[in-house]
Tab-separated table of C-alpha atoms in Angstrom:
chain	number	residue	atom	x	y	z
A	1	MET	CA	22.935	23.585	3.432
A	2	THR	CA	23.945	24.429	-0.150
A	3	LEU	CA	26.139	22.427	-2.494
A	4	ARG	CA	29.746	23.695	-2.339
A	5	LEU	CA	33.167	22.401	-3.385
A	6	PRO	CA	34.133	21.076	0.081
A	7	HIS	CA	31.052	18.835	-0.016
A	8	LEU	CA	31.815	17.287	-3.419
A	9	PRO	CA	34.108	14.365	-2.443
A	10	GLY	CA	31.606	12.979	0.058
A	11	LEU	CA	28.683	13.530	-2.308
A	12	LEU	CA	30.153	11.867	-5.403
A	13	PRO	CA	28.077	8.684	-4.822
A	14	PHE	CA	24.988	10.921	-5.190
A	15	LEU	CA	26.293	13.332	-7.834
A	16	LEU	CA	27.511	10.782	-10.371
A	17	PRO	CA	24.252	8.788	-10.680
A	18	ALA	CA	22.245	12.036	-10.623
A	19	LEU	CA	24.358	13.454	-13.470
A	20	LEU	CA	24.024	10.227	-15.458
A	21	THR	CA	20.255	10.333	-14.975
A	22	GLY	CA	20.022	13.972	-16.059
A	23	GLY	CA	22.162	13.238	-19.095
A	24	GLY	CA	20.045	10.205	-19.944
A	25	VAL	CA	16.958	12.419	-20.093
A	26	ALA	CA	18.515	15.342	-21.978
A	27	LEU	CA	20.966	13.763	-24.452
A	28	PRO	CA	18.408	11.923	-26.634
A	29	LEU	CA	16.379	15.130	-26.957
A	30	LEU	CA	19.503	17.012	-28.059
A	31	TYR	CA	20.232	14.249	-30.544
A	32	LEU	CA	16.684	14.576	-31.888
A	33	VAL	CA	17.484	18.203	-32.752
A	34	LEU	CA	20.707	17.155	-34.504
A	35	ARG	CA	18.830	14.426	-36.396
A	36	ALA	CA	16.266	16.947	-37.596
A	37	LEU	CA	19.010	19.319	-38.766
A	38	GLU	CA	20.548	16.639	-41.000
A	39	ALA	CA	18.217	17.695	-43.799
A	40	GLU	CA	19.683	19.643	-46.708
A	41	PRO	CA	18.665	23.344	-46.862
A	42	GLN	CA	16.268	22.747	-49.750
A	43	ALA	CA	14.702	19.713	-48.065
A	44	LEU	CA	14.503	21.598	-44.771
A	45	ARG	CA	12.657	24.455	-46.474
A	46	GLU	CA	10.169	21.993	-47.962
A	47	ILE	CA	9.649	20.321	-44.582
A	48	LEU	CA	8.985	23.585	-42.767
A	49	LEU	CA	6.642	24.932	-45.457
A	50	ARG	CA	4.495	21.824	-45.927
A	51	PRO	CA	0.769	22.664	-45.773
A	52	LYS	CA	0.325	19.503	-43.701
A	53	ASN	CA	2.097	21.205	-40.786
A	54	LEU	CA	-0.597	23.867	-40.491
A	55	GLU	CA	-3.314	21.215	-40.666
A	56	LEU	CA	-1.664	19.225	-37.865
A	57	LEU	CA	-1.172	22.375	-35.804
A	58	GLY	CA	-4.818	23.344	-36.247
A	59	ASN	CA	-6.031	19.857	-35.323
A	60	THR	CA	-3.799	19.679	-32.243
A	61	LEU	CA	-4.744	23.151	-30.985
A	62	ALA	CA	-8.449	22.545	-31.660
A	63	LEU	CA	-8.347	19.378	-29.570
A	64	LEU	CA	-6.331	21.078	-26.826
A	65	LEU	CA	-8.693	24.054	-26.542
A	66	GLY	CA	-11.786	21.858	-26.781
A	67	VAL	CA	-10.625	19.559	-23.980
A	68	LEU	CA	-9.636	22.514	-21.775
A	69	LEU	CA	-13.063	24.076	-22.294
A	70	LEU	CA	-15.027	20.870	-21.676
A	71	THR	CA	-12.984	19.884	-18.608
A	72	THR	CA	-13.615	23.354	-17.179
A	73	PHE	CA	-17.370	22.907	-17.594
A	74	LEU	CA	-17.064	19.534	-15.853
A	75	ALA	CA	-14.534	20.232	-13.107
A	76	PHE	CA	-15.700	23.645	-11.903
A	77	PRO	CA	-19.267	22.723	-10.864
A	78	LEU	CA	-18.075	19.365	-9.517
A	79	ALA	CA	-15.468	21.047	-7.314
A	80	PHE	CA	-18.052	23.564	-6.094
A	81	LEU	CA	-20.684	20.916	-5.333
A	82	THR	CA	-18.247	18.725	-3.375
A	83	THR	CA	-16.924	21.606	-1.236
A	84	ARG	CA	-19.374	24.507	-0.928
A	85	THR	CA	-22.770	22.776	-0.703
A	86	ASP	CA	-24.627	20.624	1.836
A	87	LEU	CA	-24.414	17.411	-0.226
A	88	LYS	CA	-23.932	14.317	1.921
A	89	GLY	CA	-20.880	12.082	1.387
A	90	LYS	CA	-18.774	14.723	-0.327
A	91	ARG	CA	-15.494	12.885	0.380
A	92	LEU	CA	-16.799	9.674	-1.158
A	93	LEU	CA	-18.092	11.580	-4.173
A	94	ALA	CA	-14.715	13.291	-4.590
A	95	THR	CA	-12.981	9.899	-4.520
A	96	LEU	CA	-15.336	8.530	-7.172
A	97	LEU	CA	-14.787	11.589	-9.344
A	98	ALA	CA	-11.020	10.983	-9.306
A	99	LEU	CA	-11.277	7.344	-10.460
A	100	PRO	CA	-11.279	8.049	-14.247
A	101	LEU	CA	-7.550	8.763	-13.882
A	102	ALA	CA	-7.044	4.985	-13.694
A	103	LEU	CA	-8.315	4.447	-17.254
A	104	PRO	CA	-5.774	4.907	-20.095
A	105	GLY	CA	-6.917	6.993	-23.036
A	106	TYR	CA	-6.551	4.149	-25.535
A	107	VAL	CA	-8.862	1.981	-23.412
A	108	GLY	CA	-11.417	4.801	-23.415
A	109	ALA	CA	-11.121	5.025	-27.205
A	110	TYR	CA	-11.486	1.256	-27.517
A	111	VAL	CA	-14.642	1.284	-25.369
A	112	LEU	CA	-16.147	4.104	-27.437
A	113	LEU	CA	-15.502	2.221	-30.683
A	114	ALA	CA	-16.703	-1.114	-29.311
A	115	ALA	CA	-19.818	0.241	-27.601
A	116	THR	CA	-21.155	2.263	-30.549
A	117	GLY	CA	-21.771	1.601	-34.203
A	118	PRO	CA	-22.941	-1.667	-35.818
A	119	GLY	CA	-22.876	-4.548	-33.335
A	120	GLY	CA	-22.058	-2.232	-30.437
A	121	VAL	CA	-23.367	-2.408	-26.897
A	122	LEU	CA	-25.238	0.890	-27.337
A	123	PRO	CA	-27.615	1.650	-30.223
A	124	LEU	CA	-25.653	4.753	-31.241
A	125	PRO	CA	-23.726	5.702	-34.388
A	126	ARG	CA	-19.977	5.235	-34.103
A	127	LEU	CA	-18.248	8.363	-32.824
A	128	GLU	CA	-14.754	8.886	-34.251
A	129	GLY	CA	-12.526	11.787	-35.255
A	130	TYR	CA	-12.529	15.052	-33.361
A	131	GLY	CA	-15.783	14.442	-31.483
A	132	GLY	CA	-14.703	11.055	-30.193
A	133	ALA	CA	-11.244	12.241	-29.141
A	134	LEU	CA	-12.742	15.300	-27.431
A	135	LEU	CA	-15.234	13.196	-25.473
A	136	VAL	CA	-12.753	10.512	-24.359
A	137	LEU	CA	-9.936	12.867	-23.374
A	138	SER	CA	-12.296	15.228	-21.532
A	139	LEU	CA	-13.910	12.435	-19.500
A	140	LEU	CA	-10.548	10.926	-18.575
A	141	THR	CA	-8.600	14.125	-17.812
A	142	TYR	CA	-11.136	16.311	-15.979
A	143	PRO	CA	-9.883	14.965	-12.573
A	144	TYR	CA	-6.563	16.737	-13.221
A	145	LEU	CA	-8.529	19.989	-13.050
A	146	PHE	CA	-11.125	18.892	-10.500
A	147	LEU	CA	-8.607	17.875	-7.803
A	148	PRO	CA	-6.618	21.162	-7.614
A	149	LEU	CA	-9.840	23.186	-7.862
A	150	ARG	CA	-11.381	21.229	-4.999
A	151	ALA	CA	-8.271	21.746	-2.877
A	152	ALA	CA	-8.365	25.468	-3.665
A	153	PHE	CA	-12.052	25.738	-2.712
A	154	LEU	CA	-11.331	24.028	0.616
A	155	GLY	CA	-8.497	26.457	1.347
A	156	LEU	CA	-10.393	29.659	0.542
A	157	ASP	CA	-11.124	32.212	3.248
A	158	PRO	CA	-14.797	33.258	2.865
A	159	SER	CA	-14.142	36.714	4.338
A	160	LEU	CA	-13.132	38.081	0.912
A	161	GLU	CA	-16.407	37.040	-0.683
A	162	GLU	CA	-18.379	38.257	2.339
A	163	ALA	CA	-16.659	41.641	2.143
A	164	ALA	CA	-17.665	41.910	-1.503
A	165	ARG	CA	-21.269	41.115	-0.545
A	166	THR	CA	-21.278	43.902	2.069
A	167	LEU	CA	-20.284	46.328	-0.700
A	168	GLY	CA	-23.545	45.543	-2.490
A	169	LEU	CA	-22.413	42.949	-5.014
A	170	SER	CA	-24.742	40.082	-5.908
A	171	PRO	CA	-23.642	36.532	-4.954
A	172	LEU	CA	-22.566	35.826	-8.542
A	173	ARG	CA	-20.604	39.064	-8.937
A	174	ALA	CA	-19.014	38.617	-5.511
A	175	PHE	CA	-17.883	35.136	-6.541
A	176	LEU	CA	-16.475	36.402	-9.846
A	177	ARG	CA	-14.722	39.406	-8.285
A	178	ALA	CA	-13.444	37.961	-4.997
A	179	THR	CA	-13.328	34.166	-5.236
A	180	LEU	CA	-12.500	33.377	-8.855
A	181	PRO	CA	-9.141	35.231	-8.838
A	182	GLN	CA	-8.096	33.128	-5.828
A	183	LEU	CA	-8.785	29.976	-7.856
A	184	LEU	CA	-6.623	30.975	-10.827
A	185	PRO	CA	-3.416	29.233	-9.630
A	186	ALA	CA	-5.330	25.964	-9.240
A	187	LEU	CA	-6.958	26.465	-12.641
A	188	LEU	CA	-3.609	27.130	-14.312
A	189	SER	CA	-1.923	24.121	-12.720
A	190	GLY	CA	-4.834	21.912	-13.778
A	191	TYR	CA	-4.825	23.341	-17.293
A	192	LEU	CA	-1.099	22.627	-17.546
A	193	VAL	CA	-1.469	18.951	-16.632
A	194	VAL	CA	-4.523	18.490	-18.880
A	195	GLY	CA	-2.735	20.260	-21.727
A	196	LEU	CA	0.383	18.111	-21.386
A	197	HIS	CA	-1.745	14.966	-21.499
A	198	VAL	CA	-3.637	16.129	-24.593
A	199	LEU	CA	-0.459	17.115	-26.451
A	200	GLY	CA	1.234	13.849	-25.510
A	201	ASP	CA	-1.734	11.571	-26.181
A	202	PHE	CA	-1.195	9.020	-28.898
A	203	GLY	CA	-3.466	6.042	-28.248
A	204	THR	CA	-6.766	7.939	-28.222
A	205	VAL	CA	-6.209	10.023	-31.351
A	206	SER	CA	-4.717	7.139	-33.338
A	207	LEU	CA	-7.549	4.695	-32.590
A	208	LEU	CA	-10.184	7.357	-33.257
A	209	ARG	CA	-8.391	8.477	-36.446
A	210	TYR	CA	-7.911	12.121	-35.521
A	211	GLU	CA	-4.611	13.315	-36.938
A	212	THR	CA	-2.592	15.365	-34.454
A	213	PHE	CA	1.181	15.746	-34.252
A	214	SER	CA	1.507	12.554	-32.167
A	215	TYR	CA	-0.458	10.454	-34.651
A	216	ALA	CA	1.429	11.929	-37.626
A	217	ILE	CA	4.795	11.171	-35.972
A	218	TYR	CA	3.817	7.529	-35.558
A	219	LEU	CA	2.586	7.249	-39.150
A	220	GLN	CA	5.801	8.733	-40.520
A	221	TYR	CA	7.996	6.517	-38.358
A	222	SER	CA	6.099	3.220	-38.625
A	223	ALA	CA	5.684	3.466	-42.396
A	224	ALA	CA	9.330	4.587	-42.828
A	225	PHE	CA	8.200	7.402	-45.123
A	226	ASP	CA	10.484	10.190	-43.917
A	227	ARG	CA	12.394	9.823	-40.651
A	228	VAL	CA	13.737	13.397	-40.831
A	229	TYR	CA	10.191	14.733	-41.172
A	230	ALA	CA	9.183	12.567	-38.195
A	231	ALA	CA	11.997	14.203	-36.204
A	232	TRP	CA	10.731	17.657	-37.167
A	233	LEU	CA	7.168	16.760	-36.207
A	234	ALA	CA	8.508	15.659	-32.823
A	235	LEU	CA	10.286	19.011	-32.481
A	236	PHE	CA	7.063	20.861	-33.353
A	237	LEU	CA	5.337	18.902	-30.598
A	238	LEU	CA	8.139	19.762	-28.159
A	239	LEU	CA	7.784	23.445	-29.060
A	240	LEU	CA	4.052	23.305	-28.338
A	241	THR	CA	4.777	21.669	-24.982
A	242	GLY	CA	7.402	24.283	-24.157
A	243	GLY	CA	4.991	27.042	-25.159
A	244	LEU	CA	2.335	25.640	-22.838
A	245	LEU	CA	4.810	25.545	-19.935
A	246	LEU	CA	5.962	29.097	-20.722
A	247	VAL	CA	2.431	30.529	-20.874
A	248	GLU	CA	1.474	28.867	-17.583
A	249	GLY	CA	4.618	30.201	-15.901
A	250	LEU	CA	4.102	33.751	-17.189
A	251	LEU	CA	0.474	33.826	-16.078
A	252	LEU	CA	1.374	32.565	-12.608
A	253	ARG	CA	4.030	35.256	-12.183
A	254	ARG	CA	1.499	37.980	-12.952
A	255	LEU	CA	-0.811	36.819	-10.188
A	256	SER	CA	-0.643	38.515	-6.813
A	257	LEU	CA	-3.056	36.672	-4.565
A	258	ALA	CA	-1.535	36.797	-1.108
A	259	ARG	CA	-4.038	37.742	1.577
A	260	THR	CA	-2.999	40.504	3.963
A	261	GLY	CA	-3.703	40.178	7.645
A	262	LYS	CA	-4.246	37.011	9.637
A	263	GLY	CA	-7.701	36.190	8.324
A	264	SER	CA	-10.114	33.869	9.995
A	265	GLY	CA	-9.176	30.581	8.347
A	266	ARG	CA	-12.777	29.370	8.642
A	267	ARG	CA	-14.833	27.523	6.054
A	268	ALA	CA	-17.574	29.113	4.002
A	269	ARG	CA	-21.135	28.410	5.052
A	270	PRO	CA	-22.417	25.566	2.818
A	271	VAL	CA	-25.001	26.431	0.196
A	272	ARG	CA	-28.309	24.672	0.870
A	273	LEU	CA	-29.495	22.909	-2.270
A	274	GLY	CA	-32.957	21.889	-1.068
A	275	ARG	CA	-34.974	20.447	-3.936
A	276	LEU	CA	-31.981	20.742	-6.247
A	277	ALA	CA	-30.030	18.103	-4.284
A	278	PRO	CA	-31.177	15.113	-6.445
A	279	TRP	CA	-30.134	16.969	-9.590
A	280	ALA	CA	-26.793	17.810	-7.977
A	281	TYR	CA	-26.184	14.133	-7.185
A	282	LEU	CA	-27.043	13.263	-10.783
A	283	LEU	CA	-24.621	15.896	-12.077
A	284	VAL	CA	-21.853	14.578	-9.820
A	285	LEU	CA	-22.382	10.913	-10.688
A	286	LEU	CA	-22.893	11.374	-14.442
A	287	PRO	CA	-19.174	11.799	-15.313
A	288	VAL	CA	-18.326	8.728	-13.212
A	289	LEU	CA	-20.997	6.663	-14.977
A	290	LEU	CA	-19.797	7.797	-18.410
A	291	ALA	CA	-16.077	7.437	-17.682
A	292	LEU	CA	-16.188	4.225	-15.617
A	293	GLY	CA	-19.661	2.660	-15.521
A	294	LEU	CA	-20.127	2.459	-19.293
A	295	PRO	CA	-16.574	1.166	-19.958
A	296	LEU	CA	-16.893	-1.544	-17.290
A	297	TYR	CA	-20.275	-2.660	-18.641
A	298	ALA	CA	-18.959	-2.749	-22.205
A	299	LEU	CA	-15.763	-4.572	-21.201
A	300	PHE	CA	-17.572	-7.315	-19.274
A	301	HIS	CA	-20.113	-7.682	-22.077
A	302	LEU	CA	-17.407	-8.003	-24.735
A	303	ALA	CA	-15.160	-10.206	-22.585
A	304	SER	CA	-17.899	-12.854	-22.552
A	305	ARG	CA	-17.209	-13.327	-26.287
A	306	PHE	CA	-13.445	-13.730	-25.764
A	307	PRO	CA	-12.153	-16.909	-27.461
A	308	ARG	CA	-10.901	-19.242	-24.723
A	309	GLU	CA	-8.047	-20.440	-26.928
A	310	ASN	CA	-6.529	-16.925	-26.631
A	311	LEU	CA	-6.108	-17.262	-22.858
A	312	GLN	CA	-2.420	-18.094	-23.231
A	313	GLY	CA	-1.874	-14.821	-25.105
A	314	LEU	CA	-3.553	-12.929	-22.266
A	315	LEU	CA	-1.286	-14.533	-19.649
A	316	GLU	CA	1.762	-13.860	-21.812
A	317	ALA	CA	0.865	-10.166	-22.216
A	318	LEU	CA	0.241	-9.895	-18.478
A	319	LEU	CA	3.658	-11.412	-17.753
A	320	HIS	CA	5.393	-9.165	-20.290
A	321	SER	CA	3.746	-6.072	-18.779
A	322	ALA	CA	4.916	-7.043	-15.293
A	323	LEU	CA	8.446	-7.889	-16.484
A	324	ALA	CA	8.734	-4.455	-18.108
A	325	ALA	CA	6.972	-2.337	-15.482
A	326	GLY	CA	8.485	-3.939	-12.361
A	327	PRO	CA	12.198	-3.444	-13.141
A	328	ALA	CA	11.483	-0.036	-14.718
A	329	ALA	CA	9.728	1.127	-11.530
A	330	ALA	CA	12.603	-0.139	-9.356
A	331	LEU	CA	15.084	1.626	-11.631
A	332	ALA	CA	13.059	4.858	-11.467
A	333	VAL	CA	13.142	4.750	-7.651
A	334	GLY	CA	16.900	4.156	-7.722
A	335	MET	CA	17.368	7.134	-10.051
A	336	ALA	CA	15.122	9.366	-7.945
A	337	LEU	CA	16.886	8.767	-4.602
A	338	PRO	CA	20.164	10.662	-5.289
A	339	ILE	CA	18.361	13.505	-7.072
A	340	ALA	CA	15.870	13.923	-4.211
A	341	TYR	CA	18.690	13.800	-1.638
A	342	LEU	CA	20.682	16.549	-3.375
A	343	ALA	CA	17.593	18.711	-3.955
A	344	VAL	CA	16.447	18.523	-0.317
A	345	ARG	CA	19.697	18.343	1.653
A	346	TYR	CA	21.915	20.497	-0.584
A	347	PRO	CA	19.628	22.969	-2.422
A	348	SER	CA	21.575	24.816	-5.101
A	349	PHE	CA	21.419	25.641	-8.788
A	350	PRO	CA	23.011	22.320	-9.901
A	351	ALA	CA	20.630	20.354	-7.674
A	352	ARG	CA	17.611	22.300	-8.988
A	353	LEU	CA	18.794	21.762	-12.571
A	354	LEU	CA	19.056	18.008	-12.041
A	355	GLU	CA	15.584	17.994	-10.511
A	356	ARG	CA	14.146	19.935	-13.472
A	357	LEU	CA	15.773	17.494	-15.890
A	358	ALA	CA	14.085	14.650	-14.036
A	359	TYR	CA	10.699	16.289	-14.626
A	360	LEU	CA	11.583	16.997	-18.268
A	361	GLY	CA	11.337	13.316	-19.162
A	362	TYR	CA	7.726	13.282	-17.962
A	363	ALA	CA	6.741	16.624	-19.481
A	364	VAL	CA	7.981	15.657	-22.957
A	365	PRO	CA	5.253	13.922	-25.013
A	366	PRO	CA	5.926	10.154	-24.837
A	367	LEU	CA	6.032	9.632	-28.599
A	368	ALA	CA	8.599	12.416	-29.068
A	369	PHE	CA	10.627	10.999	-26.172
A	370	ALA	CA	10.461	7.498	-27.678
A	371	LEU	CA	11.487	8.759	-31.117
A	372	ALA	CA	14.435	10.635	-29.587
A	373	TRP	CA	15.602	7.407	-27.947
A	374	VAL	CA	15.138	5.432	-31.180
A	375	PHE	CA	17.412	7.814	-33.080
A	376	PHE	CA	19.898	8.067	-30.198
A	377	SER	CA	20.157	4.307	-29.634
A	378	LEU	CA	20.539	3.522	-33.342
A	379	LYS	CA	23.487	5.908	-33.542
A	380	GLY	CA	25.095	5.714	-30.096
A	381	LEU	CA	23.874	2.468	-28.497
A	382	PRO	CA	23.118	0.053	-31.367
A	383	PHE	CA	23.689	-2.981	-29.120
A	384	LEU	CA	20.670	-1.880	-27.026
A	385	TYR	CA	18.208	-1.090	-29.825
A	386	GLY	CA	15.332	-3.551	-30.025
A	387	ARG	CA	16.201	-5.147	-26.683
A	388	LEU	CA	14.315	-5.194	-23.391
A	389	PRO	CA	16.958	-3.264	-21.349
A	390	LEU	CA	16.436	-0.206	-23.564
A	391	LEU	CA	12.677	-0.283	-22.943
A	392	LEU	CA	13.251	-0.604	-19.178
A	393	LEU	CA	15.704	2.298	-19.186
A	394	VAL	CA	13.441	4.654	-21.152
A	395	LEU	CA	10.376	3.756	-19.064
A	396	ALA	CA	12.407	4.571	-15.942
A	397	PHE	CA	13.523	7.918	-17.382
A	398	HIS	CA	9.964	8.800	-18.406
A	399	PHE	CA	8.342	7.916	-15.060
A	400	LEU	CA	11.213	9.206	-12.935
A	401	ALA	CA	9.155	12.277	-11.998
A	402	GLU	CA	6.363	10.109	-10.569
A	403	SER	CA	8.867	8.416	-8.246
A	404	LEU	CA	10.691	11.634	-7.382
A	405	GLY	CA	7.687	13.446	-5.884
A	406	PRO	CA	6.818	10.963	-3.095
A	407	ILE	CA	10.497	10.361	-2.251
A	408	ARG	CA	11.168	14.087	-2.054
A	409	GLY	CA	8.157	14.545	0.228
A	410	ALA	CA	9.272	11.690	2.487
A	411	LEU	CA	12.806	13.095	2.685
A	412	HIS	CA	11.460	16.448	3.885
A	413	GLN	CA	9.913	14.620	6.851
A	414	VAL	CA	13.197	12.984	7.938
A	415	PRO	CA	14.934	15.320	10.444
A	416	ARG	CA	18.353	16.463	9.257
A	417	ARG	CA	19.705	16.081	12.796
A	418	LEU	CA	19.546	12.278	12.471
A	419	GLU	CA	22.075	12.393	9.639
A	420	GLU	CA	24.158	14.969	11.490
A	421	ALA	CA	24.288	12.688	14.531
A	422	ALA	CA	25.510	9.839	12.339
A	423	ARG	CA	28.139	12.133	10.813
A	424	THR	CA	29.465	13.058	14.269
A	425	LEU	CA	29.969	9.327	14.873
A	426	GLY	CA	32.273	9.144	11.864
A	427	GLU	CA	29.858	8.229	9.064
A	428	THR	CA	30.342	9.662	5.574
A	429	PRO	CA	27.355	11.397	3.905
A	430	THR	CA	26.739	8.198	1.937
A	431	GLY	CA	26.987	6.002	5.020
A	432	ALA	CA	24.662	8.265	7.014
A	433	PHE	CA	22.130	8.176	4.164
A	434	LEU	CA	22.249	4.393	3.762
A	435	ARG	CA	22.111	3.547	7.468
A	436	VAL	CA	19.862	6.294	8.844
A	437	THR	CA	17.854	8.059	6.135
A	438	LEU	CA	17.127	5.344	3.576
A	439	PRO	CA	15.262	3.021	6.004
A	440	LEU	CA	12.957	5.944	6.852
A	441	LEU	CA	12.128	6.578	3.185
A	442	TRP	CA	10.549	3.214	2.446
A	443	ARG	CA	6.980	4.540	2.369
A	444	GLY	CA	7.859	7.319	-0.073
A	445	ALA	CA	9.924	4.909	-2.183
A	446	ALA	CA	7.079	2.369	-2.203
A	447	ALA	CA	4.567	5.044	-3.255
A	448	GLY	CA	6.898	6.335	-5.970
A	449	GLY	CA	7.547	2.818	-7.212
A	450	ALA	CA	3.828	2.039	-7.300
A	451	LEU	CA	3.098	5.183	-9.340
A	452	ALA	CA	5.896	4.377	-11.786
A	453	PHE	CA	4.734	0.743	-12.060
A	454	ILE	CA	1.135	1.723	-12.843
A	455	GLY	CA	2.303	4.289	-15.384
A	456	ALA	CA	4.626	1.790	-17.070
A	457	VAL	CA	1.899	-0.868	-17.311
A	458	LYS	CA	-0.415	1.624	-19.047
A	459	GLU	CA	2.280	3.172	-21.275
A	460	LEU	CA	1.646	2.656	-24.996
A	461	PRO	CA	3.875	4.742	-27.349
A	462	LEU	CA	7.163	3.982	-25.573
A	463	THR	CA	6.351	0.264	-25.629
A	464	LEU	CA	5.248	0.302	-29.275
A	465	LEU	CA	8.458	1.925	-30.506
A	466	LEU	CA	11.035	0.417	-28.149
A	467	ALA	CA	9.849	-3.093	-27.198
A	468	PRO	CA	11.692	-6.068	-28.733
A	469	MET	CA	10.109	-7.689	-31.763
A	470	GLY	CA	7.181	-9.864	-30.675
A	471	TYR	CA	7.186	-8.516	-27.107
A	472	SER	CA	3.492	-7.750	-26.620
A	473	THR	CA	2.074	-6.211	-23.452
A	474	LEU	CA	-1.471	-5.525	-22.289
A	475	ALA	CA	-1.296	-2.022	-23.772
A	476	THR	CA	0.017	-3.087	-27.170
A	477	ARG	CA	-2.504	-5.951	-27.438
A	478	VAL	CA	-5.422	-3.580	-26.764
A	479	PHE	CA	-4.054	-1.192	-29.380
A	480	SER	CA	-3.415	-3.812	-32.071
A	481	TYR	CA	-6.734	-5.634	-31.615
A	482	THR	CA	-8.688	-2.356	-31.633
A	483	GLN	CA	-6.939	-1.227	-34.817
A	484	GLU	CA	-8.219	-4.423	-36.459
A	485	ALA	CA	-11.739	-3.909	-34.993
A	486	MET	CA	-11.358	-7.162	-32.993
A	487	PHE	CA	-13.219	-5.752	-30.007
A	488	ALA	CA	-14.065	-9.035	-28.254
A	489	GLU	CA	-10.421	-10.133	-28.418
A	490	ALA	CA	-9.276	-6.798	-26.954
A	491	ALA	CA	-11.691	-6.783	-23.990
A	492	PRO	CA	-9.763	-8.976	-21.485
A	493	PHE	CA	-6.532	-7.090	-22.193
A	494	ALA	CA	-8.313	-3.777	-21.583
C-alpha cells in the first residue's frame, strides 16, 4: 500500500511526528551551511585557501586509507578461518572477534597512553600520533568488516569456485576470479561503516594528538578562535562523508553478481589446516587479546590506584550517563515508530525520504552534527542551549537510526491482515496500530532502545559540546582525565 491523499487524514498522527523528526535532523545541518556562508567574500577566500586545510585533508585521508587497509588484512583472513576451515568452535570465535565493538575509541586511546611510556603497564615507548590512531581505530573497527565478510562467506555457493578449478585454475586464482567478486558487496558495506567511523572519530585522534578535521573543529570551537572557520571545517568533513557514501553507491551499482540457475545452495568443503591449526587459533585470538585482553588488564591494574575519595565522582558520572542515555533512548524509539510504520506499511517517496533523513543523523560525523546544533540552538532555540533537554534531543536524533533498524525489522514480521481486521471493526489506522501492532513490536523496540542507550552512554563529542556546564558523564570524565595524563583516575570511568 502506497501513501496517497485519501490516506493522509488517518495518518496525520504518524506523519506529523515523522516530519518533525526529519526536520530536526536536517534543519541544523542547513543552518550550518548558512552559518559558514556568513563570512565576507575576502574572509571566505582566505578560509578556503588556507594551507592548513590541505594538511587536515591529507591527515584525514591518510588515516582513513590506513585503517581500511589494516582492517582488510585483519578481517579477511579471520572471516575465512571462521567459515571455510575445520577450526573447532568457529561460532564462539566469531562472537569473540565481534566484542571489540563494545569498546569506545577514546577508551582504546586512553589504554594505549596509559599502558605504554614511562610508568606504563608495558615496557614500551609511548605510541601517539598517526601510528597510535591507526592501531586503535583498526583494532576497534575491524569487526565492521569482519561480520559482513563472514556472512558473505557463509552464503557463497562453492560451485562457482569449483567450476573455475575444472577450467585449470589454481586454488588461489580460482578464489580471486570466482569467489572474490562475490564478496565485493560485503567488502564495500564494511568499508563504508569503517570509513564513517574513522571520519567521525574525535576521541581517539584528540587524545593521541593526531590532527584530523574532527580534532581541528573541536580546537577551533573550544578555543573560540574562529567559529566561521569551525563551521567550514565541519562542512569539509560533511563533504568527505558524502563523497564516501557516493563512491560506495556507485561501486555497488556497477556490480552484477546475481547467480543464474538454481544452484546447489550447499556449503564449501572445509579446508583442513592440519599442523597449521595452532597458528590459526593464535591468529584468530590475537586481535581479541590486543583489543580486549590488554585493555582489561591495564584498566584493572590502573583502577587499583584509584583514589577512594573520588568514588562519589564516579557514582555521579554514572548517574549522569544514565539520566542522559535513558531518556534519549526512549525518545529515539518514539521517533522511530512513526517513521518505521510509514516506511513499511505505506512505502512511497515521502516515506523513503523520511527514512533516509533518519539515517542522515547517524551518518553525519558526531562533531559536525553537534556543532550544527550549537549554532542552530544559539540562534533559534536560545532557551535550550546549555540545558539537558537539548542534549537528550540531539542524542535521540543521532541514534535514531540504531532504533529504527530493529523496529523496522519487527514491523515486517507483523502480518498486515491483523491491522486490516482491526480496521474492519471500525478502528482508525492509529487505533489499529496502538491496539494491535504496537504490543507486537516490543522486542524490536526494546532492542532499538538498548542500542540507542549503549551508543548514548559511549557518546563523547555530542556530550562535550552540548551538556550543561558541570554535567560530567563517564565519557567526558575519561576524556578529561586522560587529557591531563591522570590515568589512574580515569580507569574506573573507562
